């Protein structure tokens, strides 16, 4: 087991380093070839201090990344377990009731909501908050001095909601597809002839046999979810890593762009590593 | 009377049979053409700059939605319904080009390895795509288009690249699966070469699924293009994303300017998604990875 974990850790480190190199190449190409900049990534002048526009009070890059990372972690804490919970808890009954096309019906509301542009949703929230609470914006200027900081979590939840629905719709369909593939195998017919009923075949045998491929789906939606935050966070003026990336691009800040994109890549790598560690060694290999 | 049919008759018959087999896909292409035809039949023409349309004016000429202007009008009195239709036509065109290029690029990448005799011929492709998947597709797009100042061409190239990197391993898997059937074993026993098997047996079944892939990826690419334009990374060019971004400045005085273009975009993306699911189901494309 320890050997398996170490092996996966090594592979994840190599992949992460390769992805980091890829990001550097993409940045160098975009700055030099497309934008016509004269500054290379390896020039010392490219890696300055945190611009004032990114942080009103003086911070170093590690401090800024920590603050922004904490803000993004709040969204992920709501969106990732939410999408997995909805995906698995709706996808399994969806596959069980496959003759009634339950998976499609259960995924339909989420899939329809996933067609809504997330950046447009911000306008609806702003209009609602203005006309019902008589406050434009998202209560950024309110400081909670006593009790739990519910406003911060409310702000994170509003950003997490459009990110969650798309991931949940995909997860429901993917979970149902794995189980439907399993129950279409020849052994099911054999079990049925042997006298097992539908419930026993599905919940005791098919579900148990599909545990590994179902686990394999657990990290698939995370890169897309993180990608959606790059659009949603600036739209909601949420101070997370996605906002940091977009603001850094607008300012042309090399370290901001690199650290923010590397942070998002690291989160995907961690999710993939966790899935690979939890999977049986034969599957990961 | 038991005469052998001529080559022409056989070819016509097999073509008719194939068209009949793909009748659902052909029927589904009718609403596609109707939707695209309606989008392109708008009265707005020429190069429209949203910055000029939404620029601040001393006396704004906007009007709330009424029977004449369903979505209301902008600060200079332009009809927002027609403007949204024109913007969506541009976004859909960009998405269609980007996805076509992406699928073509993925096919090109796969074709570099597909005729290789080695068993693990797709290993390198798998390794590269596993690494590239660690970087979220939207991050790549934002880096590619944003750093350079932004343009529609770069957005198209970026979306095409992301689609290609995510779709290439799926295409490789289809080729591998296509070579595993009993009919392929029979073809080998009959003495057909690997190239002949790939060209005559595997390739047609892979090509048959591609319209489903295209139909599934187009609404995703439309959303990605609109998101990039919302962030201001596709240049000063008309798009629903930019219309919503400019409209947010008047959210209290004239909320329809940000809300109704979004409603229009949602409707079009929903219609494209529904058609995409139907086409991919009709062609049995199978599950596809989430790209953006």
Coordinates of C-alpha atoms in Angstrom, one line a residue, chain B residues 1-287:
Chain B
X1 CA -34.0 -14.1 -63.7
X2 CA -31.5 -14.5 -60.9
X3 CA -29.2 -11.9 -62.4
X4 CA -26.4 -10.2 -60.4
X5 CA -27.1 -6.5 -59.9
X6 CA -25.0 -3.9 -61.6
X7 CA -22.4 -2.0 -59.6
X8 CA -24.4 1.2 -59.9
X9 CA -27.5 -0.4 -58.5
X10 CA -25.7 -1.9 -55.6
X11 CA -24.0 1.4 -54.8
X12 CA -27.3 3.3 -55.0
X13 CA -29.0 0.6 -52.8
X14 CA -26.2 0.7 -50.2
X15 CA -26.4 4.6 -50.2
X16 CA -30.1 4.5 -49.6
X17 CA -29.7 2.0 -46.8
X18 CA -27.1 4.2 -45.1
X19 CA -29.2 7.3 -45.5
X20 CA -32.1 5.3 -43.9
X21 CA -29.9 4.2 -41.1
X22 CA -29.0 7.8 -40.4
X23 CA -32.5 9.2 -40.9
X24 CA -32.7 10.4 -37.3
X25 CA -29.6 12.5 -37.6
X26 CA -30.8 13.9 -40.9
X27 CA -34.1 14.8 -39.4
X28 CA -32.4 16.5 -36.5
X29 CA -30.3 18.6 -38.9
X30 CA -33.5 20.3 -40.0
X31 CA -34.0 22.2 -36.7
X32 CA -30.3 23.0 -36.7
X33 CA -30.6 24.7 -40.1
X34 CA -33.8 26.4 -39.0
X35 CA -32.2 27.8 -35.9
X36 CA -29.0 28.9 -37.7
X37 CA -31.1 30.4 -40.5
X38 CA -33.2 32.3 -38.0
X39 CA -30.1 33.6 -36.2
X40 CA -28.5 34.8 -39.5
X41 CA -31.7 36.4 -40.9
X42 CA -31.5 39.4 -38.5
X43 CA -31.6 42.9 -39.8
X44 CA -28.4 44.1 -38.1
X45 CA -25.4 44.3 -40.4
X46 CA -21.8 45.6 -40.3
X47 CA -19.1 45.8 -37.7
X48 CA -20.8 46.8 -34.5
X49 CA -18.7 48.0 -31.5
X50 CA -20.5 47.4 -28.2
X51 CA -18.4 50.2 -26.5
X52 CA -20.0 52.7 -28.9
X53 CA -23.5 51.3 -28.4
X54 CA -23.4 51.2 -24.6
X55 CA -21.3 54.4 -24.2
X56 CA -22.5 56.9 -21.6
X57 CA -24.8 59.6 -23.0
X58 CA -26.1 62.7 -21.4
X59 CA -29.7 61.9 -22.4
X60 CA -30.0 58.1 -22.8
X61 CA -32.4 57.0 -25.4
X62 CA -33.2 53.6 -24.0
X63 CA -36.7 52.2 -23.8
X64 CA -38.1 49.5 -21.6
X65 CA -39.3 46.3 -23.3
X66 CA -42.7 46.7 -25.1
X67 CA -44.5 45.2 -28.1
X68 CA -42.3 47.0 -30.6
X69 CA -39.0 46.2 -28.9
X70 CA -39.3 42.8 -27.0
X71 CA -36.0 43.2 -25.3
X72 CA -36.1 47.0 -25.0
X73 CA -33.4 49.3 -26.5
X74 CA -29.9 50.3 -25.7
X75 CA -28.6 53.8 -24.7
X76 CA -28.6 54.9 -28.4
X77 CA -32.0 53.4 -29.2
X78 CA -30.8 50.2 -30.9
X79 CA -33.2 47.2 -30.7
X80 CA -31.6 44.7 -28.2
X81 CA -33.5 41.7 -29.6
X82 CA -32.0 42.2 -33.1
X83 CA -28.6 43.0 -31.5
X84 CA -28.7 39.8 -29.4
X85 CA -29.7 37.7 -32.4
X86 CA -26.7 39.1 -34.4
X87 CA -24.4 38.6 -31.4
X88 CA -25.5 35.0 -31.0
X89 CA -25.0 34.4 -34.8
X90 CA -21.4 35.5 -34.4
X91 CA -20.9 33.4 -31.3
X92 CA -22.4 30.2 -32.9
X93 CA -20.3 30.7 -36.0
X94 CA -17.1 31.1 -33.9
X95 CA -18.1 27.9 -31.9
X96 CA -18.8 25.9 -35.1
X97 CA -15.5 26.8 -36.6
X98 CA -13.6 26.2 -33.4
X99 CA -15.2 22.8 -32.8
X100 CA -14.7 21.7 -36.4
X101 CA -11.0 22.7 -36.2
X102 CA -10.7 21.0 -32.8
X103 CA -12.1 17.7 -34.1
X104 CA -9.9 17.9 -37.2
X105 CA -6.9 18.5 -35.1
X106 CA -7.7 15.6 -32.8
X107 CA -8.1 13.4 -35.9
X108 CA -4.8 14.5 -37.2
X109 CA -3.1 13.8 -33.8
X110 CA -4.7 10.4 -33.6
X111 CA -3.8 9.6 -37.3
X112 CA -0.1 10.0 -36.4
X113 CA -0.3 6.9 -34.2
X114 CA -3.2 4.9 -35.6
X115 CA -1.4 2.9 -38.3
X116 CA 1.5 2.1 -36.0
X117 CA 1.9 -1.6 -35.5
X118 CA 3.0 -1.3 -31.9
X119 CA 0.4 -2.4 -29.2
X120 CA 1.0 0.7 -27.1
X121 CA 0.9 3.1 -30.0
X122 CA -1.4 5.6 -28.2
X123 CA 0.7 5.7 -24.9
X124 CA 2.4 8.9 -25.6
X125 CA -0.8 10.6 -26.7
X126 CA -2.4 9.3 -23.4
X127 CA 0.5 10.7 -21.3
X128 CA 0.4 14.1 -23.0
X129 CA -3.4 14.4 -22.6
X130 CA -3.3 13.3 -18.9
X131 CA -0.8 16.1 -18.2
X132 CA -2.8 18.7 -20.2
X133 CA -6.0 17.7 -18.4
X134 CA -4.4 18.9 -15.1
X135 CA -4.6 22.5 -16.4
X136 CA -8.3 23.5 -16.5
X137 CA -9.3 24.2 -20.1
X138 CA -10.7 27.7 -19.2
X139 CA -7.4 28.6 -17.6
X140 CA -5.6 27.8 -20.9
X141 CA -8.1 29.8 -22.9
X142 CA -7.9 32.8 -20.5
X143 CA -4.1 32.7 -20.7
X144 CA -4.0 32.3 -24.4
X145 CA -6.5 35.0 -25.3
X146 CA -6.1 37.4 -22.3
X147 CA -2.3 37.9 -22.3
X148 CA -2.3 38.8 -26.0
X149 CA -5.0 41.4 -25.6
X150 CA -7.7 39.3 -27.0
X151 CA -9.2 38.6 -30.4
X152 CA -11.9 36.3 -31.9
X153 CA -9.3 34.4 -33.9
X154 CA -7.3 33.6 -30.8
X155 CA -10.4 32.5 -29.0
X156 CA -11.3 30.2 -31.9
X157 CA -7.7 28.8 -32.0
X158 CA -7.7 28.3 -28.2
X159 CA -11.1 26.5 -28.1
X160 CA -9.9 24.3 -31.0
X161 CA -6.7 23.4 -29.2
X162 CA -8.5 22.5 -25.9
X163 CA -11.2 20.4 -27.8
X164 CA -8.4 18.6 -29.7
X165 CA -6.4 17.7 -26.5
X166 CA -9.5 16.4 -24.7
X167 CA -11.0 14.6 -27.7
X168 CA -7.8 12.9 -29.1
X169 CA -7.7 10.2 -26.4
X170 CA -11.4 9.4 -26.9
X171 CA -10.8 9.0 -30.7
X172 CA -7.8 6.8 -29.9
X173 CA -10.0 4.6 -27.6
X174 CA -12.6 4.3 -30.4
X175 CA -9.9 3.1 -32.8
X176 CA -8.7 0.6 -30.2
X177 CA -12.2 -0.7 -29.5
X178 CA -13.0 -0.9 -33.2
X179 CA -10.1 -3.4 -33.7
X180 CA -11.4 -5.7 -31.0
X181 CA -14.7 -7.1 -32.5
X182 CA -15.3 -10.6 -33.9
X183 CA -15.7 -9.1 -37.4
X184 CA -12.2 -7.7 -37.2
X185 CA -10.8 -11.2 -36.2
X186 CA -12.7 -12.6 -39.2
X187 CA -11.3 -10.0 -41.5
X188 CA -7.8 -10.8 -40.3
X189 CA -8.4 -14.5 -40.8
X190 CA -9.6 -13.7 -44.4
X191 CA -6.2 -12.1 -45.0
X192 CA -7.1 -8.4 -45.0
X193 CA -4.1 -6.2 -44.1
X194 CA -4.3 -3.9 -41.0
X195 CA -4.6 -0.8 -43.1
X196 CA -7.5 -2.3 -45.1
X197 CA -9.2 -3.3 -41.9
X198 CA -8.7 0.2 -40.4
X199 CA -9.9 2.0 -43.5
X200 CA -12.9 -0.2 -44.4
X201 CA -14.1 -1.4 -41.0
X202 CA -12.9 0.8 -38.1
X203 CA -12.8 4.3 -39.8
X204 CA -16.4 4.3 -41.0
X205 CA -17.7 3.5 -37.5
X206 CA -15.5 6.2 -36.0
X207 CA -16.5 8.8 -38.6
X208 CA -20.2 8.0 -38.0
X209 CA -19.9 9.2 -34.4
X210 CA -18.2 12.5 -35.3
X211 CA -21.4 14.6 -36.0
X212 CA -22.6 13.6 -32.5
X213 CA -19.3 14.9 -31.0
X214 CA -19.6 18.1 -33.0
X215 CA -23.2 18.6 -31.8
X216 CA -22.2 18.0 -28.2
X217 CA -19.2 20.3 -28.2
X218 CA -20.8 23.3 -30.0
X219 CA -23.0 24.6 -27.1
X220 CA -20.0 24.2 -24.7
X221 CA -17.9 26.2 -27.1
X222 CA -20.6 28.9 -27.5
X223 CA -20.6 29.3 -23.7
X224 CA -16.8 29.5 -23.6
X225 CA -16.7 32.1 -26.3
X226 CA -19.3 34.2 -24.5
X227 CA -17.4 33.8 -21.2
X228 CA -14.2 35.0 -22.8
X229 CA -16.0 38.0 -24.4
X230 CA -17.6 38.8 -21.0
X231 CA -14.1 39.0 -19.5
X232 CA -13.1 41.2 -22.4
X233 CA -10.6 38.7 -23.9
X234 CA -12.1 38.5 -27.5
X235 CA -11.5 42.2 -28.4
X236 CA -14.1 44.9 -28.9
X237 CA -16.5 42.8 -31.0
X238 CA -20.2 42.2 -30.6
X239 CA -21.0 39.2 -28.4
X240 CA -23.7 38.5 -25.8
X241 CA -20.9 38.2 -23.1
X242 CA -19.8 41.8 -23.9
X243 CA -23.4 43.0 -24.1
X244 CA -24.1 41.6 -20.6
X245 CA -20.8 43.1 -19.3
X246 CA -21.7 46.6 -20.7
X247 CA -25.3 46.2 -19.6
X248 CA -24.3 45.6 -15.9
X249 CA -23.3 49.3 -15.7
X250 CA -27.1 50.2 -16.1
X251 CA -28.3 47.3 -13.9
X252 CA -30.5 49.6 -11.7
X253 CA -31.7 52.1 -14.2
X254 CA -32.2 49.8 -17.2
X255 CA -32.0 46.1 -16.0
X256 CA -33.2 44.7 -19.3
X257 CA -29.9 45.6 -21.0
X258 CA -28.1 43.0 -19.0
X259 CA -30.9 40.5 -18.4
X260 CA -32.6 40.0 -21.8
X261 CA -29.5 39.3 -23.9
X262 CA -28.7 36.6 -21.3
X263 CA -32.1 35.1 -21.6
X264 CA -31.6 35.0 -25.4
X265 CA -28.2 33.3 -25.0
X266 CA -29.6 30.8 -22.6
X267 CA -32.4 29.9 -25.0
X268 CA -30.0 29.4 -27.9
X269 CA -27.5 27.3 -25.9
X270 CA -30.4 25.2 -24.5
X271 CA -31.7 24.6 -28.0
X272 CA -28.2 23.6 -29.2
X273 CA -27.7 21.4 -26.2
X274 CA -31.0 19.6 -26.6
X275 CA -30.2 19.0 -30.3
X276 CA -26.7 17.9 -29.4
X277 CA -28.0 15.3 -27.0
X278 CA -30.5 14.0 -29.5
X279 CA -27.9 13.8 -32.3
X280 CA -25.3 12.1 -30.1
X281 CA -28.0 9.6 -28.9
X282 CA -29.2 8.9 -32.5
X283 CA -25.6 8.3 -33.6
X284 CA -24.7 6.4 -30.4
X285 CA -21.7 8.6 -29.9
X286 CA -21.2 7.5 -26.3
X287 CA -20.0 9.4 -23.3

